[in-house]
Structures are given as C-alpha cells and as structure tokens.
PDB file of C-alpha atoms and ligand atoms in Angstrom:
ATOM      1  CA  UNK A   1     128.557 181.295-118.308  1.00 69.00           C
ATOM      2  CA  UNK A   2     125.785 183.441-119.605  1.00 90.00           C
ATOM      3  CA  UNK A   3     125.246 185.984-116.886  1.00 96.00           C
ATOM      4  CA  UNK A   4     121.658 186.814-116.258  1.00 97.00           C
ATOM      5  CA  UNK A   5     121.399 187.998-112.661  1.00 98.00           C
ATOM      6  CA  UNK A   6     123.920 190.456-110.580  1.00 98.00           C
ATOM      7  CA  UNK A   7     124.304 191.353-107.144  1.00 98.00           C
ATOM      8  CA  UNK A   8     126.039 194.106-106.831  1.00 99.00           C
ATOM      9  CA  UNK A   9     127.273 195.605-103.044  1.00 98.00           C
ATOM     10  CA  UNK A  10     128.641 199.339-102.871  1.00 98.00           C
ATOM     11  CA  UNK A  11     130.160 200.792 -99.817  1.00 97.00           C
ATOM     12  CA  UNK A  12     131.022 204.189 -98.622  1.00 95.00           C
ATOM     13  CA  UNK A  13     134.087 204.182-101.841  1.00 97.00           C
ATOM     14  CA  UNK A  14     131.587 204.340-104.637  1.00 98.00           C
ATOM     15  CA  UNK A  15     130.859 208.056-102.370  1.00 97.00           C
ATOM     16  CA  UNK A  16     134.323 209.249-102.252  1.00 96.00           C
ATOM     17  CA  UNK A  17     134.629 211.072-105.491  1.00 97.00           C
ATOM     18  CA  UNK A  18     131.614 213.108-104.532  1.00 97.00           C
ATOM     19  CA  UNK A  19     133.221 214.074-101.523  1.00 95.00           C
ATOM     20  CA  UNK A  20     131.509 212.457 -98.651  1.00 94.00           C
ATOM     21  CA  UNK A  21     134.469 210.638 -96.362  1.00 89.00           C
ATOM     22  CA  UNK A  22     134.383 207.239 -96.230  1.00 89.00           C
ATOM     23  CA  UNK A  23     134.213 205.333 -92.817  1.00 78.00           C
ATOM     24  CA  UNK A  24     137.652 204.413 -91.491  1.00 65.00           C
ATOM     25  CA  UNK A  25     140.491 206.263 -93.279  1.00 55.00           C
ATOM     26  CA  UNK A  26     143.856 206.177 -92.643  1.00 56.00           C
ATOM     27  CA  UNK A  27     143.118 207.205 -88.683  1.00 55.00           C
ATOM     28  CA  UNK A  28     140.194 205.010 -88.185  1.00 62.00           C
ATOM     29  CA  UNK A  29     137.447 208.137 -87.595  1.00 75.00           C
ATOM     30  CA  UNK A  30     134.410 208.743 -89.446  1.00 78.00           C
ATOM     31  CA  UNK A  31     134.048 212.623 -90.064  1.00 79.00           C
ATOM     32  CA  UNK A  32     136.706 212.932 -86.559  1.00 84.00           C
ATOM     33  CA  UNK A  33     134.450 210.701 -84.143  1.00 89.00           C
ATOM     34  CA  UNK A  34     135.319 207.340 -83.309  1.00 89.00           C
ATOM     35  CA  UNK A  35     132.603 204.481 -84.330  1.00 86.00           C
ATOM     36  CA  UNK A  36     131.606 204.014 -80.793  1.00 88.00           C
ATOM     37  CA  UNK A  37     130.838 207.204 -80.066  1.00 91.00           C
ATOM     38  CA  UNK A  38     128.548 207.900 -82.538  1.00 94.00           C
ATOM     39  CA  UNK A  39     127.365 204.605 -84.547  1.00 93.00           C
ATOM     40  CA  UNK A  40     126.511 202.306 -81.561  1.00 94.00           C
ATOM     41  CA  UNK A  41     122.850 202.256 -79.572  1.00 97.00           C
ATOM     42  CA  UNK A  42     124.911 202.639 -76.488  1.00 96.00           C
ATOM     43  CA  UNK A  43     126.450 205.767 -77.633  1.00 96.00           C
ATOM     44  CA  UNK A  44     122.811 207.409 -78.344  1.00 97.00           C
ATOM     45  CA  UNK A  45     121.830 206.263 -74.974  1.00 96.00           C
ATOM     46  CA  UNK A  46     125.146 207.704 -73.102  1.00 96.00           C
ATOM     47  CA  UNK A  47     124.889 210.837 -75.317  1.00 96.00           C
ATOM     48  CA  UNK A  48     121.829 211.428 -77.853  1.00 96.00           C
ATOM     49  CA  UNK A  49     122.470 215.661 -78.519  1.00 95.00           C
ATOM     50  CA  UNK A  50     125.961 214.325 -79.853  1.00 96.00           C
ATOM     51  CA  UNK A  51     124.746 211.238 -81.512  1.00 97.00           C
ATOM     52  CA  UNK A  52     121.635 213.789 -82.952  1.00 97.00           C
ATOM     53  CA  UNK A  53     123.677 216.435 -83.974  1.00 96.00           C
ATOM     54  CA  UNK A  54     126.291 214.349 -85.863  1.00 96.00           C
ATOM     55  CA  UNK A  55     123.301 212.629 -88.284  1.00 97.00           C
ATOM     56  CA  UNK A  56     122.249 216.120 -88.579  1.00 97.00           C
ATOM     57  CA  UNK A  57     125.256 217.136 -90.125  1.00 96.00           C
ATOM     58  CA  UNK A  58     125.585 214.278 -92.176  1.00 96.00           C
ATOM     59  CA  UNK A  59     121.936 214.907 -93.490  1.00 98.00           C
ATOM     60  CA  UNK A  60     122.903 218.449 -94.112  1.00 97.00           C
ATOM     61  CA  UNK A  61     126.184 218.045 -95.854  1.00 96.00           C
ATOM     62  CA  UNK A  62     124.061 216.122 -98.747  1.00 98.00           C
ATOM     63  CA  UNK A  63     123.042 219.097 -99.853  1.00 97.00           C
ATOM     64  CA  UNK A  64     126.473 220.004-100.762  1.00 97.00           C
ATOM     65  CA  UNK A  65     127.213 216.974-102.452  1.00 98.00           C
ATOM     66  CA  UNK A  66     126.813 215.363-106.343  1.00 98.00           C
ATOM     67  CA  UNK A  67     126.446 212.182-107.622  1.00 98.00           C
ATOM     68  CA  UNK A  68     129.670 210.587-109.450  1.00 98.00           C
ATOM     69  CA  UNK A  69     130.103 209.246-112.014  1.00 99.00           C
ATOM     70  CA  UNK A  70     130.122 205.346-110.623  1.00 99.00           C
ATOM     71  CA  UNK A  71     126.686 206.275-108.974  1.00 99.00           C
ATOM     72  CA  UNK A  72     126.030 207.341-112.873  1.00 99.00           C
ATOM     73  CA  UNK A  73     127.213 204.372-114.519  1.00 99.00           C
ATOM     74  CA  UNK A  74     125.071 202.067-112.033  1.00 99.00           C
ATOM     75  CA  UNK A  75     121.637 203.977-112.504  1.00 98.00           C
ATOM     76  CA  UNK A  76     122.554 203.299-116.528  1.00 98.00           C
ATOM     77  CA  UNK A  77     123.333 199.472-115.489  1.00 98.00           C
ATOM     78  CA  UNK A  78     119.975 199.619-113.723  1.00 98.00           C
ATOM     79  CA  UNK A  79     118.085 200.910-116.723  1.00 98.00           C
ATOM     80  CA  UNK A  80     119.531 198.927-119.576  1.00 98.00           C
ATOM     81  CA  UNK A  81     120.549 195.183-117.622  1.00 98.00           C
ATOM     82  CA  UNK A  82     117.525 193.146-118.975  1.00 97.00           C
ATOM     83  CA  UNK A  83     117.992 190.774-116.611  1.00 97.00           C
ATOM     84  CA  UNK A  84     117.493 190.719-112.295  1.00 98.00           C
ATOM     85  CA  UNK A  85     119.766 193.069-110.714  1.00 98.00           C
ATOM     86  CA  UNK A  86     119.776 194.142-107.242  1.00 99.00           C
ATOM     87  CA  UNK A  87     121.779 196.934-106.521  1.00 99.00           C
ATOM     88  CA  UNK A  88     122.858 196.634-101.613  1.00 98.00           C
ATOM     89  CA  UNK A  89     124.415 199.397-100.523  1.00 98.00           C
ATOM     90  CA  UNK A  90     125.788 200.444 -97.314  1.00 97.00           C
ATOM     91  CA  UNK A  91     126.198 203.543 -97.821  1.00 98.00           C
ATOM     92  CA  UNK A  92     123.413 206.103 -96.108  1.00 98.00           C
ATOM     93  CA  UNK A  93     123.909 209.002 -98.278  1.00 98.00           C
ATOM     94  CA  UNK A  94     121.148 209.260-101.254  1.00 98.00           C
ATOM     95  CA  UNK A  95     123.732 209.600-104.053  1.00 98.00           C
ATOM     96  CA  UNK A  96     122.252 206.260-105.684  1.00 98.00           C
ATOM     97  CA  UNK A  97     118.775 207.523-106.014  1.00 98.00           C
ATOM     98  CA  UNK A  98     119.710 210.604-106.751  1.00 98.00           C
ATOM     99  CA  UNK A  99     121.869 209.261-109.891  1.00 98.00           C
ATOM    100  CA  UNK A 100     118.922 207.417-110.871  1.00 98.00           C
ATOM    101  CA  UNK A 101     119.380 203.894-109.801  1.00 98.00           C
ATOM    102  CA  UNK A 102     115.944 201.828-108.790  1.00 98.00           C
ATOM    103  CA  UNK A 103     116.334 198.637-108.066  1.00 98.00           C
ATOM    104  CA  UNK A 104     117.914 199.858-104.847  1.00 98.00           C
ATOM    105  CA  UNK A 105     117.884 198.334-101.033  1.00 98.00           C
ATOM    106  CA  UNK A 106     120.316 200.135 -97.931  1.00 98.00           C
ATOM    107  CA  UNK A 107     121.031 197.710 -96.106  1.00 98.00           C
ATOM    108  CA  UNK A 108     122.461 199.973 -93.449  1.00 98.00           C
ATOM    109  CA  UNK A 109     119.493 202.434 -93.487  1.00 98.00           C
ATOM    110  CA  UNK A 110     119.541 206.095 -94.919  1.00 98.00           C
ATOM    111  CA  UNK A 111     120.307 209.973 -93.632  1.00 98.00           C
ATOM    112  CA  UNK A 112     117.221 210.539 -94.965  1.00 98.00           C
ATOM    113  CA  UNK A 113     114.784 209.001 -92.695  1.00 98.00           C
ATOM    114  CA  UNK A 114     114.190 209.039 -88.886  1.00 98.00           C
ATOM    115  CA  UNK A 115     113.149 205.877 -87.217  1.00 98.00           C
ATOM    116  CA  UNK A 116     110.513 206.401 -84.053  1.00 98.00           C
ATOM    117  CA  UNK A 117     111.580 204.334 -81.486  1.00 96.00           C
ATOM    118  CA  UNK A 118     107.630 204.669 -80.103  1.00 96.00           C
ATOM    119  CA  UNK A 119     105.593 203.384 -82.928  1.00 97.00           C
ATOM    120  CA  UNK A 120     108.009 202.291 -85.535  1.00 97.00           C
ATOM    121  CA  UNK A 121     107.387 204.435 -88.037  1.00 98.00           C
ATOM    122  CA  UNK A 122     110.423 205.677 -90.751  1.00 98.00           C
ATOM    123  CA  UNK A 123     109.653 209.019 -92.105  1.00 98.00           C
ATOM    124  CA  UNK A 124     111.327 210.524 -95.185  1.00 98.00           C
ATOM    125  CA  UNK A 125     113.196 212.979 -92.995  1.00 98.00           C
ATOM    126  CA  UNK A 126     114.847 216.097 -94.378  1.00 97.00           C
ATOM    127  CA  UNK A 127     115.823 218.552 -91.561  1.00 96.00           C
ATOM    128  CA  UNK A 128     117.202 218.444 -88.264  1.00 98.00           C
ATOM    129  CA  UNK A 129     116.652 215.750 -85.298  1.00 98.00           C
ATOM    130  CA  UNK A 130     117.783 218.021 -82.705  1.00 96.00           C
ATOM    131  CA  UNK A 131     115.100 219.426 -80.698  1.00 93.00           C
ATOM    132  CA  UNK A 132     113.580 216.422 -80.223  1.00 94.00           C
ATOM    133  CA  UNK A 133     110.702 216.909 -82.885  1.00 97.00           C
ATOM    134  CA  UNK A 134     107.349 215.041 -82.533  1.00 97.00           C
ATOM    135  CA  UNK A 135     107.367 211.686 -84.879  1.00 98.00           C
ATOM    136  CA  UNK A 136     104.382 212.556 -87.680  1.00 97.00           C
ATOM    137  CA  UNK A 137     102.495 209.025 -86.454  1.00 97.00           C
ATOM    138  CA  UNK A 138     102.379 208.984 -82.565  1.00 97.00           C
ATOM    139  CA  UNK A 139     103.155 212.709 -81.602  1.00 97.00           C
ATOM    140  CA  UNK A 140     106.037 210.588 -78.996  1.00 94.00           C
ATOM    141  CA  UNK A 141     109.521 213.140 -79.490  1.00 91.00           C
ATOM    142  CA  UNK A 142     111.100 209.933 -79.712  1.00 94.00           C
ATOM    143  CA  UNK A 143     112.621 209.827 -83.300  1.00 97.00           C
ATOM    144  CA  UNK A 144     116.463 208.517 -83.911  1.00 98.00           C
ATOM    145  CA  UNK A 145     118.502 208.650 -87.353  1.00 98.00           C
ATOM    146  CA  UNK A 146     117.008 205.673 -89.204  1.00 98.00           C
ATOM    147  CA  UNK A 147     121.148 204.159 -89.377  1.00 98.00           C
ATOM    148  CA  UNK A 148     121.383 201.176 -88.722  1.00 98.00           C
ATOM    149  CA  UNK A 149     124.394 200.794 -86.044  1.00 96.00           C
ATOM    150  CA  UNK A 150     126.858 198.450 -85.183  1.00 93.00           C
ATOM    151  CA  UNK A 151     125.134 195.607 -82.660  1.00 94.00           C
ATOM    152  CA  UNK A 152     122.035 195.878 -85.071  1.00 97.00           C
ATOM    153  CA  UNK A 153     120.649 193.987 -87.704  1.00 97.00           C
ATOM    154  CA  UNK A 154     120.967 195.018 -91.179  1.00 98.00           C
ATOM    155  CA  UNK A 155     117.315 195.637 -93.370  1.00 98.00           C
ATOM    156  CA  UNK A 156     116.124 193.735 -96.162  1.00 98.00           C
ATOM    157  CA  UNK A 157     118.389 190.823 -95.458  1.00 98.00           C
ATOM    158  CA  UNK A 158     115.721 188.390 -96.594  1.00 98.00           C
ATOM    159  CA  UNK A 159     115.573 190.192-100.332  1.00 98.00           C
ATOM    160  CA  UNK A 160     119.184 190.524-100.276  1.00 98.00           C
ATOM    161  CA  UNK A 161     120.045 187.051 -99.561  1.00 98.00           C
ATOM    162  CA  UNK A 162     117.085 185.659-102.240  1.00 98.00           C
ATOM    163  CA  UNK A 163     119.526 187.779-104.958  1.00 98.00           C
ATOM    164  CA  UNK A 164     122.417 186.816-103.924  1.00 98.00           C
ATOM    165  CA  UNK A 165     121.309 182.812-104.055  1.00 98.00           C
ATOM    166  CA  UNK A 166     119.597 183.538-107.892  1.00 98.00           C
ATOM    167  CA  UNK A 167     123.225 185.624-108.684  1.00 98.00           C
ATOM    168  CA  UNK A 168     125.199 184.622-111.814  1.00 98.00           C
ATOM    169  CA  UNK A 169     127.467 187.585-111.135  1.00 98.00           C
ATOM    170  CA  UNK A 170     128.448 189.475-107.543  1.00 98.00           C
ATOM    171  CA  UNK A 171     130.097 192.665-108.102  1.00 98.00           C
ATOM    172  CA  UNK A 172     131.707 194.795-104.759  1.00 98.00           C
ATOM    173  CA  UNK A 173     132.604 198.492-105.225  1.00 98.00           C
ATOM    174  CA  UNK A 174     134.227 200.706-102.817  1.00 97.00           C
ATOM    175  CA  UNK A 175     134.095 198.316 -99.502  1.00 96.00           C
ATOM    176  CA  UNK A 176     136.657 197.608 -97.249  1.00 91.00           C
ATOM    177  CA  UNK A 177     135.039 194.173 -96.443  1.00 88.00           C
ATOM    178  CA  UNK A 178     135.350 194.563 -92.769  1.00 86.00           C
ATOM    179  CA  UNK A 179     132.068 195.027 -91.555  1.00 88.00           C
ATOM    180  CA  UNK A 180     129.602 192.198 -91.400  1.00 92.00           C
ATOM    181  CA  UNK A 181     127.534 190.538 -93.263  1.00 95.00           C
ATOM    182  CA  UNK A 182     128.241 192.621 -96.234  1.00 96.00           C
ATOM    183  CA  UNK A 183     131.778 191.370 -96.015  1.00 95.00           C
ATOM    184  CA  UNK A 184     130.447 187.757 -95.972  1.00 97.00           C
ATOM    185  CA  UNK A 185     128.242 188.305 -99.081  1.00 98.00           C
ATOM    186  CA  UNK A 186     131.120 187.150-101.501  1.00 98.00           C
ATOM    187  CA  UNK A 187     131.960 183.973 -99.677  1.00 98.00           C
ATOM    188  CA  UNK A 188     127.853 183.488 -99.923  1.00 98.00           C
ATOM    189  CA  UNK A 189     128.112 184.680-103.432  1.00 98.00           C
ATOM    190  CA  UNK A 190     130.969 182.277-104.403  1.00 98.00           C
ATOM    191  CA  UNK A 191     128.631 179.131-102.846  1.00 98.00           C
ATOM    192  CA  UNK A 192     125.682 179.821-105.012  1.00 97.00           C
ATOM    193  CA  UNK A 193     127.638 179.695-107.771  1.00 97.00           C
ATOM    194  CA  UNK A 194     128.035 183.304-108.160  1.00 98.00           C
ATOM    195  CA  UNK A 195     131.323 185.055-110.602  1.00 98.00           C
ATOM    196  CA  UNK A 196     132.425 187.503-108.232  1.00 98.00           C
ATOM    197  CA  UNK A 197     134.731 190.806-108.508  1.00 98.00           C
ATOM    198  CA  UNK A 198     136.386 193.716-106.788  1.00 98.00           C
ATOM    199  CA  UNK A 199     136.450 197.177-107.488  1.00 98.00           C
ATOM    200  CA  UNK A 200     137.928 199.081-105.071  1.00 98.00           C
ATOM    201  CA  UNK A 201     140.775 201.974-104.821  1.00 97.00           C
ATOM    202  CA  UNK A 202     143.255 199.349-103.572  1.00 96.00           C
ATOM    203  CA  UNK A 203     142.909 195.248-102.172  1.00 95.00           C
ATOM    204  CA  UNK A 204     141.269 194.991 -99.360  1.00 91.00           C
ATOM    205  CA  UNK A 205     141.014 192.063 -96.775  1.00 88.00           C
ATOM    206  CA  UNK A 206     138.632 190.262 -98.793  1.00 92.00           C
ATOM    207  CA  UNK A 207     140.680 190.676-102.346  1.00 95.00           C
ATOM    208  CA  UNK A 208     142.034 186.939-102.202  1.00 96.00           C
ATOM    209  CA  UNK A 209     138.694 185.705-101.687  1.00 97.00           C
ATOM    210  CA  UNK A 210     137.175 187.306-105.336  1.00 98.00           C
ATOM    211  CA  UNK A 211     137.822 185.740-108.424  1.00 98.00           C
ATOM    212  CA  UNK A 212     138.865 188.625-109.937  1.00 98.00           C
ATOM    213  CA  UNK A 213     139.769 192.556-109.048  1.00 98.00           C
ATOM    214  CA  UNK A 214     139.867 195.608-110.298  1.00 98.00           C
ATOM    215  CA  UNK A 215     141.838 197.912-108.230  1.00 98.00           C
ATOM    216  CA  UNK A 216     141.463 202.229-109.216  1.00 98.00           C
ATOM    217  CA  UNK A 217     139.101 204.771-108.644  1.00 98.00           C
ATOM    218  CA  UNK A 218     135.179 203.628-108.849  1.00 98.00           C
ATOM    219  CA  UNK A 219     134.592 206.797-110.876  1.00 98.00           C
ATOM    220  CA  UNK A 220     137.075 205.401-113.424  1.00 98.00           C
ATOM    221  CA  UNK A 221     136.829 201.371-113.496  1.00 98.00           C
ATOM    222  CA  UNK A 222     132.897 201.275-112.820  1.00 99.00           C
ATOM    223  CA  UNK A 223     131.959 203.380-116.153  1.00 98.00           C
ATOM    224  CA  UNK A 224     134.054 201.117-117.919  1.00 98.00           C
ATOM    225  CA  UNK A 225     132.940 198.055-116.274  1.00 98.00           C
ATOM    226  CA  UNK A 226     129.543 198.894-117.050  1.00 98.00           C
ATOM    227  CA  UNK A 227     130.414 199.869-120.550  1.00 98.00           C
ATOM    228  CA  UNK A 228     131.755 196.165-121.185  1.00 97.00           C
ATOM    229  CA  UNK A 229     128.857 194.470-119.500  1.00 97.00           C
ATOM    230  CA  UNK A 230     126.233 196.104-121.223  1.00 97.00           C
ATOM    231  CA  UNK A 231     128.204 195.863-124.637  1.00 92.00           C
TER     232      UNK A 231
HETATM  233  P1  NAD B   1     135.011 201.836 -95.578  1.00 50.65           P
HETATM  234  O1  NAD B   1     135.169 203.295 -95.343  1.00 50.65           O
HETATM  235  O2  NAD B   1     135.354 200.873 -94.495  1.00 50.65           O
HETATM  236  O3  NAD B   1     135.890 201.431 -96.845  1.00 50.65           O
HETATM  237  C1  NAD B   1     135.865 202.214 -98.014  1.00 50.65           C
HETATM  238  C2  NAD B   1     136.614 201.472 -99.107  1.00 50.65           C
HETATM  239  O4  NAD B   1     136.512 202.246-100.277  1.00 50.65           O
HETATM  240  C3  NAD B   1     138.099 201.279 -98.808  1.00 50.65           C
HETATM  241  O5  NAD B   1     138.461 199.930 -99.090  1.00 50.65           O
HETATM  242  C4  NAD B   1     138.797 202.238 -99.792  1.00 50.65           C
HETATM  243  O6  NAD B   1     140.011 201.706-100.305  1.00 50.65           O
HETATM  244  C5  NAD B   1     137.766 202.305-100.906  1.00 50.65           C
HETATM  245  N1  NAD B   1     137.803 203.562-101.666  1.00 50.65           N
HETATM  246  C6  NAD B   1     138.110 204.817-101.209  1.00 50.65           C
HETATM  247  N2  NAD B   1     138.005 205.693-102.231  1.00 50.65           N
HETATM  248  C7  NAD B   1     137.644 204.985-103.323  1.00 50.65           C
HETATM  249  C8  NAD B   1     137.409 205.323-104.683  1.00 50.65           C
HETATM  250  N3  NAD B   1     137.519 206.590-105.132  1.00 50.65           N
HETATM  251  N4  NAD B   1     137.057 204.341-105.549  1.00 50.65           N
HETATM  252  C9  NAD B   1     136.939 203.049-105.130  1.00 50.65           C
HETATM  253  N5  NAD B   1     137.163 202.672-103.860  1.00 50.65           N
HETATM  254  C10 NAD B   1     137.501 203.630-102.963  1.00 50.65           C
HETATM  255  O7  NAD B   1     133.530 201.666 -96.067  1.00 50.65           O
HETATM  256  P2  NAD B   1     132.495 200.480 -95.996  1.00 50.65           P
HETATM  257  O8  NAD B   1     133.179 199.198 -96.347  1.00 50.65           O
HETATM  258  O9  NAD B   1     131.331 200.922 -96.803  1.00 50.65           O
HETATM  259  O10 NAD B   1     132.045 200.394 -94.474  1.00 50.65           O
HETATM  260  C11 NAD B   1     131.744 201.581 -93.784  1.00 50.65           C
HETATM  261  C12 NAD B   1     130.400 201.700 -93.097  1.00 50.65           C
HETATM  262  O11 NAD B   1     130.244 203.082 -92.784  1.00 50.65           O
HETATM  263  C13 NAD B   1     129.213 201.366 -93.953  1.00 50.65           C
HETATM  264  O12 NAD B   1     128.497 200.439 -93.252  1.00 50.65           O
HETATM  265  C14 NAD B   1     128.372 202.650 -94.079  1.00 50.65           C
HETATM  266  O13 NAD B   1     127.085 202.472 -93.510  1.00 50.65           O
HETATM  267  C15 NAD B   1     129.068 203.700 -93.257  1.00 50.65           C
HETATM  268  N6  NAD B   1     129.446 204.906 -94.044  1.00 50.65           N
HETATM  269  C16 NAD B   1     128.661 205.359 -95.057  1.00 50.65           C
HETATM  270  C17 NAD B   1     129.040 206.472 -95.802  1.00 50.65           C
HETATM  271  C18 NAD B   1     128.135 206.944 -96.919  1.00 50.65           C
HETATM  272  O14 NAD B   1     126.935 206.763 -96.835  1.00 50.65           O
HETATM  273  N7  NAD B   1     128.669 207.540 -97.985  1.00 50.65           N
HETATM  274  C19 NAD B   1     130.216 207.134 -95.537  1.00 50.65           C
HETATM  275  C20 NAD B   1     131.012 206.663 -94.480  1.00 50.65           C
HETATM  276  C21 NAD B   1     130.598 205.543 -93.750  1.00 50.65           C
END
C-alpha cells in the first residue's frame, strides 16, 4: 500500500534521552509526586501552591534541557514527507518545536502556556505561576498550568481524529499506552485502515495490538525509521 498520510503519536519516551523523566517509571511517580497529587483538578483545588510550584519547575527545568535526536529525525520527517502528516503528542515539554517540527498538535496541553480559568485565555507563558500573577486579558489572578489533567478532555481531538480516519500509516513512539484516548488511537487507527507500529524502549500493553514493533531507544530506531521512510 502506497502510504500517503501518517499519524504519528509520541509520548513522554521520545523525551527521555533529553533527560526529562517520563511519567510512571519503575515506582509509578512523576518527578517523586504521585499523579493525584499533582495532575488532577481536585489536587489544584485541595492544594494549588503545590500543584503551582510543581508546573513551575517543570517549566523551568526546560531550560536545561535539548532536543534528541528522535525529536530531530521527526522535524526532518515533517519537512521532507510530501504527503499529510500530523505529528499528537502528549508530551508538554517544547522539545518538538524546538527541534523544528510544524505540523504539531499537544493533545495534553504545554508547560509553556497558562490557561485563565476567568476568561479563557492561554498565554505563551514563560516564568513562574506562583504568586498568583494577573492573566494579560482580564487582570483576574486566576491563571493555572495550561496541562491538561486526568478527568479532562484532551485538545484538538476533532483534528486529531480527522488524521487519524485519512491515515495510511499510524506510528507510536515512546508511550506506554495506558492513558486514554491516546492509547485507543491504534485500535482507531487499525479500523480506518491505518498500517500501524511501535517504537518504544520495550512492549508495552498495547504491543499485541500493532502490526508491527520496534522495540530500542527512540533516539536510535526513530532516525532510522525516518531514514527508510523518506528513502
Ligand atoms: P509514560 O511515562 O507512561 O511511558 C513512557 C514510555 O516510554 C514507556 O513505555 C517506556 O518504555 C518508553 N520509553 C522510555 N524511554 C524510552 C526511550 N529512550 N525510547 C523509547 N521509548 C522509551 O508516558 P506516556 O505514555 O506519554 O504517558 C504519560 C503522560 O504524562 C502523558 O500524558 C504526558 O502528558 C505526561 N508526561 C509528559 C512528559 C513530557 O512532556 N516530556 C513527561 C512525563 C509525563
């Protein structure tokens, strides 16, 4: 099958060679907190300063951090594939724009933006949201990490679900598939006729349901993926 248009999903794996720790581990913590206590809307409401000050941290360690060489190899798939190709991550970090990728959505939201739980409005945020600072629309001190937690509804799942129906490939790199919908994105994949493969550092719970995987480091087996694709 000629393959025109790709889907392709990246979670917090396709990150791990620049450093940034991806979500569960081997003890189930993100960056030593447990999920509920810092990526739920009930844990902002119990405790904001600690839900605040973790983001912060998160926004700040960026700074210290490079894209790899997977984030690489996609902003090169992104500016040579001369077909569609939609590029979902979950990840909130900015390593894919900062590689150079475009044709870009985060599903999950970004580090990089607050979200004003006033107006609405999603500044490009850069600095702290500790200390409560005024949003730049409405002047309310009512801005949150634009993250988009568990209980919540993903963005752009409209555009994401168009691509994946129009896909001739699906393509998922660094994700554990165990948090929904990404997970369910291959099974959608597979329905709409989709090829689909795994790259990921080892199978995951979704392996069996791929037609075929790729198991190694993304910073290894996505350069050379790419490198095949684009011939
Ligand atoms: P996850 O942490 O649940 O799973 C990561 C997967 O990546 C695992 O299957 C692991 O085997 C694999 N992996 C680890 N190192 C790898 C490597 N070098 N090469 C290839 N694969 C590697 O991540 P998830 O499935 O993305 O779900 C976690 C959620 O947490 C996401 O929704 C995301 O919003 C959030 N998160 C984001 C970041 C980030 O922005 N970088 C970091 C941590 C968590």
């Amino acid at each position: 099958m000629a393959i025109r248009n790709i889907v392709i999903l990246t979670g917090a794996g396709v990150s791990a060679e620049s450093g940034v720790p991806t979500f569960r581990g081997p003890d189930g913590l993100w960056e030593g907190h447990r999920v509920q206590d810092v990526a739920t809307p009930e844990a902002f409401a119990r405790n904001p300063v600690l839900v605040q000050r973790f983001y912060d941290e998160r926004r700040a360690a960026l700074g210290r951090v490079e894209p790899n060489a997977a984030h690489r190899a996609l902003a090169r798939l992104d500016a040579e594939w001369p077909g569609a190709l939609l590029l979902v991550t979950q990840n909130v970090d900015d390593l894919h724009e900062r590689a150079g990728s475009t044709r870009l959505l985060h599903m999950h939201g970004e580090l990089k933006r607050a979200l004003c739980t006033g107006c609405g409005a999603a500044p490009a945020w850069e600095g702290d949201l500790s200390g409560n600072p005024p949003c730049p629309r409405c002047a309310a001190a009512a801005l949150r990490p634009d993250i988009v937690w568990f209980g919540e509804m993903p963005y752009h799942m409209d555009a994401i679900g168009a691509a994946i129906d129009a896909a001739d490939l699906f393509v998922s790199i660094g994700t554990s598939g165990a948090v929904y919908p990404a997970a369910g994105f291959v099974d959608w994949a597979r329905s709409a006729g989709a090829l689909t493969l795994e790259i990921n550092l080892e199978p995951s719970a979704g392996t069996p349901l791929f037609d075929s995987a790729r198991h190694g480091p993304a910073g290894v087996l996505v350069p050379a993926w790419v490198a095949e694709l684009l011939g």
